[in-house]
Amino acid sequence: MEALVDRQQGAATIPAVLILLGPPGAGKGTQARMLEERFGLIQLSTGDLLRAAVAAGSEAGLAAKAVMEAGGLVSDEIVLAILKDRMAAPDVKAGVILDGFPRTAGQAAALDALLAEAGQRVTAAISLEVDDLAMIARVAGRYTCADCGEGYHDAFKLPETSGTCDKCGGTAFKRRADDTADTARARLEAYHAQTAPLIAHYRALGVLETVDAMGSIDAVASDLGSIVSRVSA
Ligand code: AP5
């Protein structure tokens, strides 16, 4: 992969395969988009890819829809097929931030194998550390711009002008079908049962980093930016 440039510092760094680990509401999507802008990395969100498949009515989307609405995990087979397809696109050569992937031991092993085929490995797996209870409020208050996807929150991140997206000026907003308090609880359970054990996997590989993600969005972004600069230097 080609050299990365920190757009805030102007410093040259090497390309990276970064993983953001964390329960629903931890800020993976929010922070991935900020890192994308700052470092020119590409955000790969399996949640977004699956929602696109659901909206397109594809076979994978039809199979995923009910599982996602119940807060469970979509099968490794479907997720890996969608991710491998996206990883084959030329833009990922700029370096990637994996947001919401891997989520199971099988997905982590498949990612390690996929990267090994290309002579690469995970640069860093960054665990966003949060309190579960606060995550229910974060998820239940979330909404996004229907035009550009910019994320907002009823209490924590309002548009500067009420009803108008800061980024694109759009005036239509939407909420996810799985952003109810009940589904958020099911998603938290799935995270602790199937995804949190990956923290030990990445610790054993020597690539685990942790961030206190209970601070403000900007404070977390600053800590993450320092890690990305360090691990990709
Ligand atoms: P996915 O879309 O990945 O959802 P998730 O992991 O549950 O994560 P969220 O998008 O809810 O949270 P986030 O951490 O991105 O938080 P955000 O930045 O938006 O997956 C959805 C479903 O798809 C899964 O349940 C599963 O069914 C399926 N799926 C996806 N990937 C899969 C896989 N690999 N395998 C199997 N199934 C898969 O922030 C949340 C809100 O909080 C926002 O409003 C934001 O503004 C606010 N906020 C963020 N940070 C802060 C902060 N520091 N302080 C205050 N507010 C904050």
PDB file of C-alpha atoms and ligand atoms in Angstrom:
ATOM      1  CA  MET A   1       0.000   0.000   0.000  1.00  0.00           C
ATOM      2  CA  GLU A   2       1.114   3.593  -0.558  1.00  0.00           C
ATOM      3  CA  ALA A   3       2.180   6.100   2.097  1.00  0.00           C
ATOM      4  CA  LEU A   4      -0.470   7.689   4.311  1.00  0.00           C
ATOM      5  CA  VAL A   5      -0.432  11.364   5.144  1.00  0.00           C
ATOM      6  CA  ASP A   6      -1.796  12.816   8.379  1.00  0.00           C
ATOM      7  CA  ARG A   7      -3.760  15.730   6.925  1.00  0.00           C
ATOM      8  CA  GLN A   8      -3.615  17.642  10.232  1.00  0.00           C
ATOM      9  CA  GLN A   9       0.126  17.233  10.778  1.00  0.00           C
ATOM     10  CA  GLY A  10       1.340  16.780   7.209  1.00  0.00           C
ATOM     11  CA  ALA A  11       3.459  13.866   8.473  1.00  0.00           C
ATOM     12  CA  ALA A  12       4.081  10.893   6.195  1.00  0.00           C
ATOM     13  CA  THR A  13       3.105   7.496   7.621  1.00  0.00           C
ATOM     14  CA  ILE A  14       2.734   4.013   6.204  1.00  0.00           C
ATOM     15  CA  PRO A  15      -0.620   2.466   5.245  1.00  0.00           C
ATOM     16  CA  ALA A  16      -2.606   0.674   7.895  1.00  0.00           C
ATOM     17  CA  VAL A  17      -5.219  -1.996   8.538  1.00  0.00           C
ATOM     18  CA  LEU A  18      -6.971  -0.676  11.628  1.00  0.00           C
ATOM     19  CA  ILE A  19      -9.800  -2.350  13.518  1.00  0.00           C
ATOM     20  CA  LEU A  20     -12.217  -0.457  15.755  1.00  0.00           C
ATOM     21  CA  LEU A  21     -13.664  -2.803  18.387  1.00  0.00           C
ATOM     22  CA  GLY A  22     -16.459  -1.762  20.698  1.00  0.00           C
ATOM     23  CA  PRO A  23     -20.100  -2.349  21.608  1.00  0.00           C
ATOM     24  CA  PRO A  24     -23.014  -0.642  19.826  1.00  0.00           C
ATOM     25  CA  GLY A  25     -22.834   3.096  20.453  1.00  0.00           C
ATOM     26  CA  ALA A  26     -19.140   3.092  21.384  1.00  0.00           C
ATOM     27  CA  GLY A  27     -18.481   5.551  18.558  1.00  0.00           C
ATOM     28  CA  LYS A  28     -16.912   3.249  15.946  1.00  0.00           C
ATOM     29  CA  GLY A  29     -18.740   4.848  13.023  1.00  0.00           C
ATOM     30  CA  THR A  30     -18.313   8.410  14.305  1.00  0.00           C
ATOM     31  CA  GLN A  31     -14.589   7.944  14.874  1.00  0.00           C
ATOM     32  CA  ALA A  32     -13.989   5.928  11.679  1.00  0.00           C
ATOM     33  CA  ARG A  33     -15.396   8.777   9.597  1.00  0.00           C
ATOM     34  CA  MET A  34     -13.159  11.286  11.416  1.00  0.00           C
ATOM     35  CA  LEU A  35     -10.066   9.096  10.918  1.00  0.00           C
ATOM     36  CA  GLU A  36     -11.006   8.668   7.265  1.00  0.00           C
ATOM     37  CA  GLU A  37     -11.027  12.428   6.804  1.00  0.00           C
ATOM     38  CA  ARG A  38      -7.854  13.012   8.781  1.00  0.00           C
ATOM     39  CA  PHE A  39      -5.674  10.218   7.414  1.00  0.00           C
ATOM     40  CA  GLY A  40      -7.229   9.462   4.022  1.00  0.00           C
ATOM     41  CA  LEU A  41      -8.048   5.929   5.152  1.00  0.00           C
ATOM     42  CA  ILE A  42     -11.127   4.111   3.886  1.00  0.00           C
ATOM     43  CA  GLN A  43     -13.862   3.213   6.403  1.00  0.00           C
ATOM     44  CA  LEU A  44     -15.260  -0.279   5.860  1.00  0.00           C
ATOM     45  CA  SER A  45     -18.376  -0.777   7.962  1.00  0.00           C
ATOM     46  CA  THR A  46     -19.963  -4.216   7.674  1.00  0.00           C
ATOM     47  CA  GLY A  47     -23.117  -2.725   9.241  1.00  0.00           C
ATOM     48  CA  ASP A  48     -23.326  -0.170   6.384  1.00  0.00           C
ATOM     49  CA  LEU A  49     -22.552  -2.853   3.787  1.00  0.00           C
ATOM     50  CA  LEU A  50     -25.272  -5.096   5.221  1.00  0.00           C
ATOM     51  CA  ARG A  51     -27.804  -2.234   5.369  1.00  0.00           C
ATOM     52  CA  ALA A  52     -27.019  -1.489   1.698  1.00  0.00           C
ATOM     53  CA  ALA A  53     -27.646  -5.175   0.879  1.00  0.00           C
ATOM     54  CA  VAL A  54     -30.963  -5.055   2.766  1.00  0.00           C
ATOM     55  CA  ALA A  55     -31.989  -1.871   0.910  1.00  0.00           C
ATOM     56  CA  ALA A  56     -31.015  -3.435  -2.427  1.00  0.00           C
ATOM     57  CA  GLY A  57     -33.108  -6.531  -1.640  1.00  0.00           C
ATOM     58  CA  SER A  58     -30.214  -8.849  -2.559  1.00  0.00           C
ATOM     59  CA  GLU A  59     -30.189 -12.479  -1.427  1.00  0.00           C
ATOM     60  CA  ALA A  60     -27.669 -11.638   1.320  1.00  0.00           C
ATOM     61  CA  GLY A  61     -29.767  -8.641   2.358  1.00  0.00           C
ATOM     62  CA  LEU A  62     -32.937 -10.707   2.622  1.00  0.00           C
ATOM     63  CA  ALA A  63     -31.139 -13.255   4.800  1.00  0.00           C
ATOM     64  CA  ALA A  64     -29.604 -10.538   7.015  1.00  0.00           C
ATOM     65  CA  LYS A  65     -32.651  -8.303   7.574  1.00  0.00           C
ATOM     66  CA  ALA A  66     -34.479 -10.195  10.331  1.00  0.00           C
ATOM     67  CA  VAL A  67     -31.249 -11.038  12.191  1.00  0.00           C
ATOM     68  CA  MET A  68     -30.203  -7.371  12.217  1.00  0.00           C
ATOM     69  CA  GLU A  69     -33.616  -6.187  13.376  1.00  0.00           C
ATOM     70  CA  ALA A  70     -33.465  -8.665  16.274  1.00  0.00           C
ATOM     71  CA  GLY A  71     -29.972  -7.461  17.258  1.00  0.00           C
ATOM     72  CA  GLY A  72     -28.203 -10.751  16.485  1.00  0.00           C
ATOM     73  CA  LEU A  73     -25.128 -11.345  14.357  1.00  0.00           C
ATOM     74  CA  VAL A  74     -25.435 -12.110  10.656  1.00  0.00           C
ATOM     75  CA  SER A  75     -23.721 -15.375   9.609  1.00  0.00           C
ATOM     76  CA  ASP A  76     -19.963 -15.330   9.021  1.00  0.00           C
ATOM     77  CA  GLU A  77     -20.584 -16.687   5.520  1.00  0.00           C
ATOM     78  CA  ILE A  78     -22.659 -13.668   4.440  1.00  0.00           C
ATOM     79  CA  VAL A  79     -20.479 -11.097   6.194  1.00  0.00           C
ATOM     80  CA  LEU A  80     -17.232 -12.511   4.792  1.00  0.00           C
ATOM     81  CA  ALA A  81     -18.613 -12.622   1.252  1.00  0.00           C
ATOM     82  CA  ILE A  82     -19.665  -8.964   1.482  1.00  0.00           C
ATOM     83  CA  LEU A  83     -16.401  -7.853   3.083  1.00  0.00           C
ATOM     84  CA  LYS A  84     -14.136  -9.730   0.637  1.00  0.00           C
ATOM     85  CA  ASP A  85     -15.996  -8.156  -2.243  1.00  0.00           C
ATOM     86  CA  ARG A  86     -15.436  -4.674  -0.780  1.00  0.00           C
ATOM     87  CA  MET A  87     -11.768  -5.417   0.061  1.00  0.00           C
ATOM     88  CA  ALA A  88     -11.158  -6.190  -3.622  1.00  0.00           C
ATOM     89  CA  ALA A  89     -11.936  -2.581  -4.650  1.00  0.00           C
ATOM     90  CA  PRO A  90      -8.879  -0.463  -5.558  1.00  0.00           C
ATOM     91  CA  ASP A  91      -9.545   2.339  -3.046  1.00  0.00           C
ATOM     92  CA  VAL A  92      -8.709   0.115  -0.041  1.00  0.00           C
ATOM     93  CA  LYS A  93      -5.040   0.344  -1.053  1.00  0.00           C
ATOM     94  CA  ALA A  94      -5.013   3.681   0.790  1.00  0.00           C
ATOM     95  CA  GLY A  95      -5.405   1.740   4.060  1.00  0.00           C
ATOM     96  CA  VAL A  96      -8.587   0.746   5.900  1.00  0.00           C
ATOM     97  CA  ILE A  97     -10.457   1.245   9.133  1.00  0.00           C
ATOM     98  CA  LEU A  98     -12.610  -1.800   9.807  1.00  0.00           C
ATOM     99  CA  ASP A  99     -15.708  -0.622  11.678  1.00  0.00           C
ATOM    100  CA  GLY A 100     -17.785  -3.457  13.128  1.00  0.00           C
ATOM    101  CA  PHE A 101     -15.619  -6.223  11.666  1.00  0.00           C
ATOM    102  CA  PRO A 102     -14.427  -8.736  12.756  1.00  0.00           C
ATOM    103  CA  ARG A 103     -17.126  -9.666  15.268  1.00  0.00           C
ATOM    104  CA  THR A 104     -16.524 -13.392  15.770  1.00  0.00           C
ATOM    105  CA  ALA A 105     -13.490 -15.663  16.124  1.00  0.00           C
ATOM    106  CA  GLY A 106     -14.247 -17.060  12.650  1.00  0.00           C
ATOM    107  CA  GLN A 107     -14.237 -13.584  11.101  1.00  0.00           C
ATOM    108  CA  ALA A 108     -10.968 -12.686  12.848  1.00  0.00           C
ATOM    109  CA  ALA A 109      -9.293 -15.862  11.564  1.00  0.00           C
ATOM    110  CA  ALA A 110     -10.593 -15.203   8.035  1.00  0.00           C
ATOM    111  CA  LEU A 111      -9.254 -11.636   8.147  1.00  0.00           C
ATOM    112  CA  ASP A 112      -5.823 -12.795   9.351  1.00  0.00           C
ATOM    113  CA  ALA A 113      -5.722 -15.308   6.466  1.00  0.00           C
ATOM    114  CA  LEU A 114      -6.878 -12.764   3.889  1.00  0.00           C
ATOM    115  CA  LEU A 115      -4.210 -10.285   4.962  1.00  0.00           C
ATOM    116  CA  ALA A 116      -1.514 -12.979   5.134  1.00  0.00           C
ATOM    117  CA  GLU A 117      -2.231 -13.824   1.471  1.00  0.00           C
ATOM    118  CA  ALA A 118      -1.273 -10.227   0.658  1.00  0.00           C
ATOM    119  CA  GLY A 119       1.785 -10.346   2.953  1.00  0.00           C
ATOM    120  CA  GLN A 120       0.067  -8.090   5.455  1.00  0.00           C
ATOM    121  CA  ARG A 121      -1.256  -8.142   8.988  1.00  0.00           C
ATOM    122  CA  VAL A 122      -3.489  -6.081  11.235  1.00  0.00           C
ATOM    123  CA  THR A 123      -1.675  -2.864  12.174  1.00  0.00           C
ATOM    124  CA  ALA A 124      -3.743  -2.197  15.297  1.00  0.00           C
ATOM    125  CA  ALA A 125      -7.012  -3.314  16.857  1.00  0.00           C
ATOM    126  CA  ILE A 126      -8.299  -0.425  18.936  1.00  0.00           C
ATOM    127  CA  SER A 127     -10.818  -1.258  21.646  1.00  0.00           C
ATOM    128  CA  LEU A 128     -13.189   1.617  22.507  1.00  0.00           C
ATOM    129  CA  GLU A 129     -13.828   1.188  26.229  1.00  0.00           C
ATOM    130  CA  VAL A 130     -17.276   2.341  27.405  1.00  0.00           C
ATOM    131  CA  ASP A 131     -19.983   1.750  30.006  1.00  0.00           C
ATOM    132  CA  ASP A 132     -22.781  -0.461  28.672  1.00  0.00           C
ATOM    133  CA  LEU A 133     -25.594   1.548  30.260  1.00  0.00           C
ATOM    134  CA  ALA A 134     -24.535   4.766  28.524  1.00  0.00           C
ATOM    135  CA  MET A 135     -24.556   2.932  25.203  1.00  0.00           C
ATOM    136  CA  ILE A 136     -28.325   2.396  25.299  1.00  0.00           C
ATOM    137  CA  ALA A 137     -28.847   6.187  25.434  1.00  0.00           C
ATOM    138  CA  ARG A 138     -26.305   6.786  22.677  1.00  0.00           C
ATOM    139  CA  VAL A 139     -27.926   4.274  20.343  1.00  0.00           C
ATOM    140  CA  ALA A 140     -31.526   5.260  21.074  1.00  0.00           C
ATOM    141  CA  GLY A 141     -30.769   8.977  20.407  1.00  0.00           C
ATOM    142  CA  ARG A 142     -28.863   8.490  17.160  1.00  0.00           C
ATOM    143  CA  TYR A 143     -29.968   9.725  13.731  1.00  0.00           C
ATOM    144  CA  THR A 144     -28.219  10.433  10.436  1.00  0.00           C
ATOM    145  CA  CYS A 145     -28.554  12.737   7.461  1.00  0.00           C
ATOM    146  CA  ALA A 146     -30.592  10.903   4.810  1.00  0.00           C
ATOM    147  CA  ASP A 147     -28.464  12.452   2.054  1.00  0.00           C
ATOM    148  CA  CYS A 148     -24.820  12.158   3.166  1.00  0.00           C
ATOM    149  CA  GLY A 149     -25.020   9.832   6.208  1.00  0.00           C
ATOM    150  CA  GLU A 150     -23.473  12.312   8.671  1.00  0.00           C
ATOM    151  CA  GLY A 151     -24.262  11.104  12.203  1.00  0.00           C
ATOM    152  CA  TYR A 152     -26.079  13.111  14.903  1.00  0.00           C
ATOM    153  CA  HIS A 153     -27.523  12.548  18.363  1.00  0.00           C
ATOM    154  CA  ASP A 154     -30.579  14.013  20.122  1.00  0.00           C
ATOM    155  CA  ALA A 155     -28.455  15.107  23.099  1.00  0.00           C
ATOM    156  CA  PHE A 156     -24.755  14.759  22.256  1.00  0.00           C
ATOM    157  CA  LYS A 157     -24.393  15.991  18.679  1.00  0.00           C
ATOM    158  CA  LEU A 158     -27.029  18.316  17.248  1.00  0.00           C
ATOM    159  CA  PRO A 159     -26.669  20.043  13.859  1.00  0.00           C
ATOM    160  CA  GLU A 160     -25.425  23.643  14.207  1.00  0.00           C
ATOM    161  CA  THR A 161     -28.625  24.849  12.527  1.00  0.00           C
ATOM    162  CA  SER A 162     -31.604  22.852  13.720  1.00  0.00           C
ATOM    163  CA  GLY A 163     -32.963  20.583  10.981  1.00  0.00           C
ATOM    164  CA  THR A 164     -30.063  21.157   8.557  1.00  0.00           C
ATOM    165  CA  CYS A 165     -27.112  18.830   8.071  1.00  0.00           C
ATOM    166  CA  ASP A 166     -23.794  20.566   8.900  1.00  0.00           C
ATOM    167  CA  LYS A 167     -22.004  18.642   6.180  1.00  0.00           C
ATOM    168  CA  CYS A 168     -24.255  18.751   3.091  1.00  0.00           C
ATOM    169  CA  GLY A 169     -27.129  21.110   3.970  1.00  0.00           C
ATOM    170  CA  GLY A 170     -29.671  18.264   3.642  1.00  0.00           C
ATOM    171  CA  THR A 171     -32.904  18.589   5.596  1.00  0.00           C
ATOM    172  CA  ALA A 172     -34.041  14.943   5.726  1.00  0.00           C
ATOM    173  CA  PHE A 173     -32.865  12.700   8.552  1.00  0.00           C
ATOM    174  CA  LYS A 174     -33.418   9.020   9.364  1.00  0.00           C
ATOM    175  CA  ARG A 175     -33.152   6.551  12.243  1.00  0.00           C
ATOM    176  CA  ARG A 176     -32.100   2.910  12.085  1.00  0.00           C
ATOM    177  CA  ALA A 177     -34.712   0.176  12.599  1.00  0.00           C
ATOM    178  CA  ASP A 178     -32.442  -1.520  15.171  1.00  0.00           C
ATOM    179  CA  ASP A 179     -31.880   1.615  17.268  1.00  0.00           C
ATOM    180  CA  THR A 180     -34.456   0.849  19.960  1.00  0.00           C
ATOM    181  CA  ALA A 181     -33.516   0.308  23.606  1.00  0.00           C
ATOM    182  CA  ASP A 182     -34.590  -3.372  23.474  1.00  0.00           C
ATOM    183  CA  THR A 183     -32.606  -4.172  20.337  1.00  0.00           C
ATOM    184  CA  ALA A 184     -29.621  -2.263  21.689  1.00  0.00           C
ATOM    185  CA  ARG A 185     -29.649  -4.592  24.725  1.00  0.00           C
ATOM    186  CA  ALA A 186     -29.645  -7.652  22.434  1.00  0.00           C
ATOM    187  CA  ARG A 187     -26.764  -6.142  20.425  1.00  0.00           C
ATOM    188  CA  LEU A 188     -24.799  -5.527  23.641  1.00  0.00           C
ATOM    189  CA  GLU A 189     -25.302  -9.167  24.624  1.00  0.00           C
ATOM    190  CA  ALA A 190     -24.088 -10.327  21.207  1.00  0.00           C
ATOM    191  CA  TYR A 191     -21.037  -8.069  21.579  1.00  0.00           C
ATOM    192  CA  HIS A 192     -20.050  -9.478  24.966  1.00  0.00           C
ATOM    193  CA  ALA A 193     -20.677 -13.104  23.957  1.00  0.00           C
ATOM    194  CA  GLN A 194     -19.053 -13.132  20.530  1.00  0.00           C
ATOM    195  CA  THR A 195     -16.953 -10.019  19.907  1.00  0.00           C
ATOM    196  CA  ALA A 196     -15.352  -9.000  23.224  1.00  0.00           C
ATOM    197  CA  PRO A 197     -13.283 -12.252  23.265  1.00  0.00           C
ATOM    198  CA  LEU A 198     -11.430 -10.901  20.192  1.00  0.00           C
ATOM    199  CA  ILE A 199      -9.700  -8.404  22.490  1.00  0.00           C
ATOM    200  CA  ALA A 200      -7.605 -11.319  23.811  1.00  0.00           C
ATOM    201  CA  HIS A 201      -6.864 -12.461  20.236  1.00  0.00           C
ATOM    202  CA  TYR A 202      -5.409  -9.070  19.291  1.00  0.00           C
ATOM    203  CA  ARG A 203      -3.585  -8.737  22.598  1.00  0.00           C
ATOM    204  CA  ALA A 204      -1.894 -12.071  21.869  1.00  0.00           C
ATOM    205  CA  LEU A 205      -0.899 -10.768  18.410  1.00  0.00           C
ATOM    206  CA  GLY A 206       0.647  -7.708  20.095  1.00  0.00           C
ATOM    207  CA  VAL A 207      -1.529  -5.208  18.198  1.00  0.00           C
ATOM    208  CA  LEU A 208      -4.153  -4.302  20.823  1.00  0.00           C
ATOM    209  CA  GLU A 209      -4.652  -0.644  21.757  1.00  0.00           C
ATOM    210  CA  THR A 210      -7.324   0.699  24.117  1.00  0.00           C
ATOM    211  CA  VAL A 211      -9.014   4.083  24.325  1.00  0.00           C
ATOM    212  CA  ASP A 212     -11.336   5.511  26.967  1.00  0.00           C
ATOM    213  CA  ALA A 213     -14.337   6.266  24.731  1.00  0.00           C
ATOM    214  CA  MET A 214     -16.529   7.832  27.446  1.00  0.00           C
ATOM    215  CA  GLY A 215     -15.057  11.302  26.835  1.00  0.00           C
ATOM    216  CA  SER A 216     -16.292  13.824  24.276  1.00  0.00           C
ATOM    217  CA  ILE A 217     -16.236  12.901  20.580  1.00  0.00           C
ATOM    218  CA  ASP A 218     -13.309  15.298  20.023  1.00  0.00           C
ATOM    219  CA  ALA A 219     -11.341  13.950  23.004  1.00  0.00           C
ATOM    220  CA  VAL A 220     -11.719  10.382  21.754  1.00  0.00           C
ATOM    221  CA  ALA A 221     -10.758  11.490  18.225  1.00  0.00           C
ATOM    222  CA  SER A 222      -7.609  13.102  19.578  1.00  0.00           C
ATOM    223  CA  ASP A 223      -6.574   9.924  21.444  1.00  0.00           C
ATOM    224  CA  LEU A 224      -7.307   7.774  18.399  1.00  0.00           C
ATOM    225  CA  GLY A 225      -5.388  10.135  16.128  1.00  0.00           C
ATOM    226  CA  SER A 226      -2.329   9.806  18.380  1.00  0.00           C
ATOM    227  CA  ILE A 227      -2.542   6.010  18.221  1.00  0.00           C
ATOM    228  CA  VAL A 228      -2.961   5.939  14.447  1.00  0.00           C
ATOM    229  CA  SER A 229      -0.022   8.300  13.983  1.00  0.00           C
ATOM    230  CA  ARG A 230       2.125   6.140  16.264  1.00  0.00           C
ATOM    231  CA  VAL A 231       1.254   2.700  14.876  1.00  0.00           C
ATOM    232  CA  SER A 232       1.512   3.749  11.257  1.00  0.00           C
ATOM    233  CA  ALA A 233       4.770   5.710  11.650  1.00  0.00           C
TER     234      ALA A 233
HETATM  235  P1  AP5 B   1     -23.357  -1.900  13.057  1.00  0.00           P
HETATM  236  O1  AP5 B   1     -23.928  -0.958  12.083  1.00  0.00           O
HETATM  237  O2  AP5 B   1     -21.920  -2.211  13.007  1.00  0.00           O
HETATM  238  O3  AP5 B   1     -23.806  -1.416  14.497  1.00  0.00           O
HETATM  239  P2  AP5 B   1     -23.094  -1.554  15.940  1.00  0.00           P
HETATM  240  O4  AP5 B   1     -21.836  -2.283  16.037  1.00  0.00           O
HETATM  241  O5  AP5 B   1     -24.183  -2.034  16.817  1.00  0.00           O
HETATM  242  O6  AP5 B   1     -22.569  -0.182  16.168  1.00  0.00           O
HETATM  243  P3  AP5 B   1     -23.343   1.132  16.070  1.00  0.00           P
HETATM  244  O7  AP5 B   1     -23.373   1.600  14.639  1.00  0.00           O
HETATM  245  O8  AP5 B   1     -24.676   1.028  16.770  1.00  0.00           O
HETATM  246  O9  AP5 B   1     -22.475   2.053  16.999  1.00  0.00           O
HETATM  247  P4  AP5 B   1     -21.118   2.814  16.751  1.00  0.00           P
HETATM  248  O10 AP5 B   1     -20.090   2.251  17.659  1.00  0.00           O
HETATM  249  O11 AP5 B   1     -20.775   2.915  15.283  1.00  0.00           O
HETATM  250  O12 AP5 B   1     -21.546   4.226  17.321  1.00  0.00           O
HETATM  251  P5  AP5 B   1     -21.787   5.625  16.595  1.00  0.00           P
HETATM  252  O13 AP5 B   1     -20.488   6.197  16.163  1.00  0.00           O
HETATM  253  O14 AP5 B   1     -22.860   5.517  15.554  1.00  0.00           O
HETATM  254  O15 AP5 B   1     -24.118  -3.309  12.970  1.00  0.00           O
HETATM  255  C1  AP5 B   1     -25.535  -3.363  12.924  1.00  0.00           C
HETATM  256  C2  AP5 B   1     -25.961  -4.818  12.797  1.00  0.00           C
HETATM  257  O16 AP5 B   1     -25.426  -5.385  11.574  1.00  0.00           O
HETATM  258  C3  AP5 B   1     -25.437  -5.749  13.899  1.00  0.00           C
HETATM  259  O17 AP5 B   1     -26.288  -5.732  15.034  1.00  0.00           O
HETATM  260  C4  AP5 B   1     -25.448  -7.105  13.173  1.00  0.00           C
HETATM  261  O18 AP5 B   1     -26.743  -7.632  13.081  1.00  0.00           O
HETATM  262  C5  AP5 B   1     -25.009  -6.730  11.762  1.00  0.00           C
HETATM  263  N1  AP5 B   1     -23.538  -6.806  11.577  1.00  0.00           N
HETATM  264  C6  AP5 B   1     -22.702  -5.757  11.280  1.00  0.00           C
HETATM  265  N2  AP5 B   1     -21.434  -6.194  11.168  1.00  0.00           N
HETATM  266  C7  AP5 B   1     -21.459  -7.540  11.389  1.00  0.00           C
HETATM  267  C8  AP5 B   1     -20.466  -8.547  11.430  1.00  0.00           C
HETATM  268  N3  AP5 B   1     -19.154  -8.247  11.223  1.00  0.00           N
HETATM  269  N4  AP5 B   1     -20.849  -9.810  11.717  1.00  0.00           N
HETATM  270  C9  AP5 B   1     -22.162 -10.137  11.922  1.00  0.00           C
HETATM  271  N5  AP5 B   1     -23.164  -9.213  11.904  1.00  0.00           N
HETATM  272  C10 AP5 B   1     -22.818  -7.931  11.642  1.00  0.00           C
HETATM  273  O19 AP5 B   1     -22.316   6.459  17.833  1.00  0.00           O
HETATM  274  C11 AP5 B   1     -23.602   6.225  18.381  1.00  0.00           C
HETATM  275  C12 AP5 B   1     -24.252   7.576  18.782  1.00  0.00           C
HETATM  276  O20 AP5 B   1     -23.523   8.118  19.874  1.00  0.00           O
HETATM  277  C13 AP5 B   1     -24.208   8.627  17.658  1.00  0.00           C
HETATM  278  O21 AP5 B   1     -25.404   9.354  17.684  1.00  0.00           O
HETATM  279  C14 AP5 B   1     -23.014   9.527  18.018  1.00  0.00           C
HETATM  280  O22 AP5 B   1     -23.219  10.866  17.604  1.00  0.00           O
HETATM  281  C15 AP5 B   1     -22.970   9.400  19.544  1.00  0.00           C
HETATM  282  N6  AP5 B   1     -21.600   9.403  20.056  1.00  0.00           N
HETATM  283  C16 AP5 B   1     -20.513   8.786  19.510  1.00  0.00           C
HETATM  284  N7  AP5 B   1     -19.425   8.998  20.276  1.00  0.00           N
HETATM  285  C17 AP5 B   1     -19.839   9.748  21.341  1.00  0.00           C
HETATM  286  C18 AP5 B   1     -19.169  10.303  22.477  1.00  0.00           C
HETATM  287  N8  AP5 B   1     -17.844  10.123  22.676  1.00  0.00           N
HETATM  288  N9  AP5 B   1     -19.915  11.018  23.360  1.00  0.00           N
HETATM  289  C19 AP5 B   1     -21.249  11.209  23.150  1.00  0.00           C
HETATM  290  N10 AP5 B   1     -21.933  10.733  22.075  1.00  0.00           N
HETATM  291  C20 AP5 B   1     -21.231  10.005  21.193  1.00  0.00           C
END
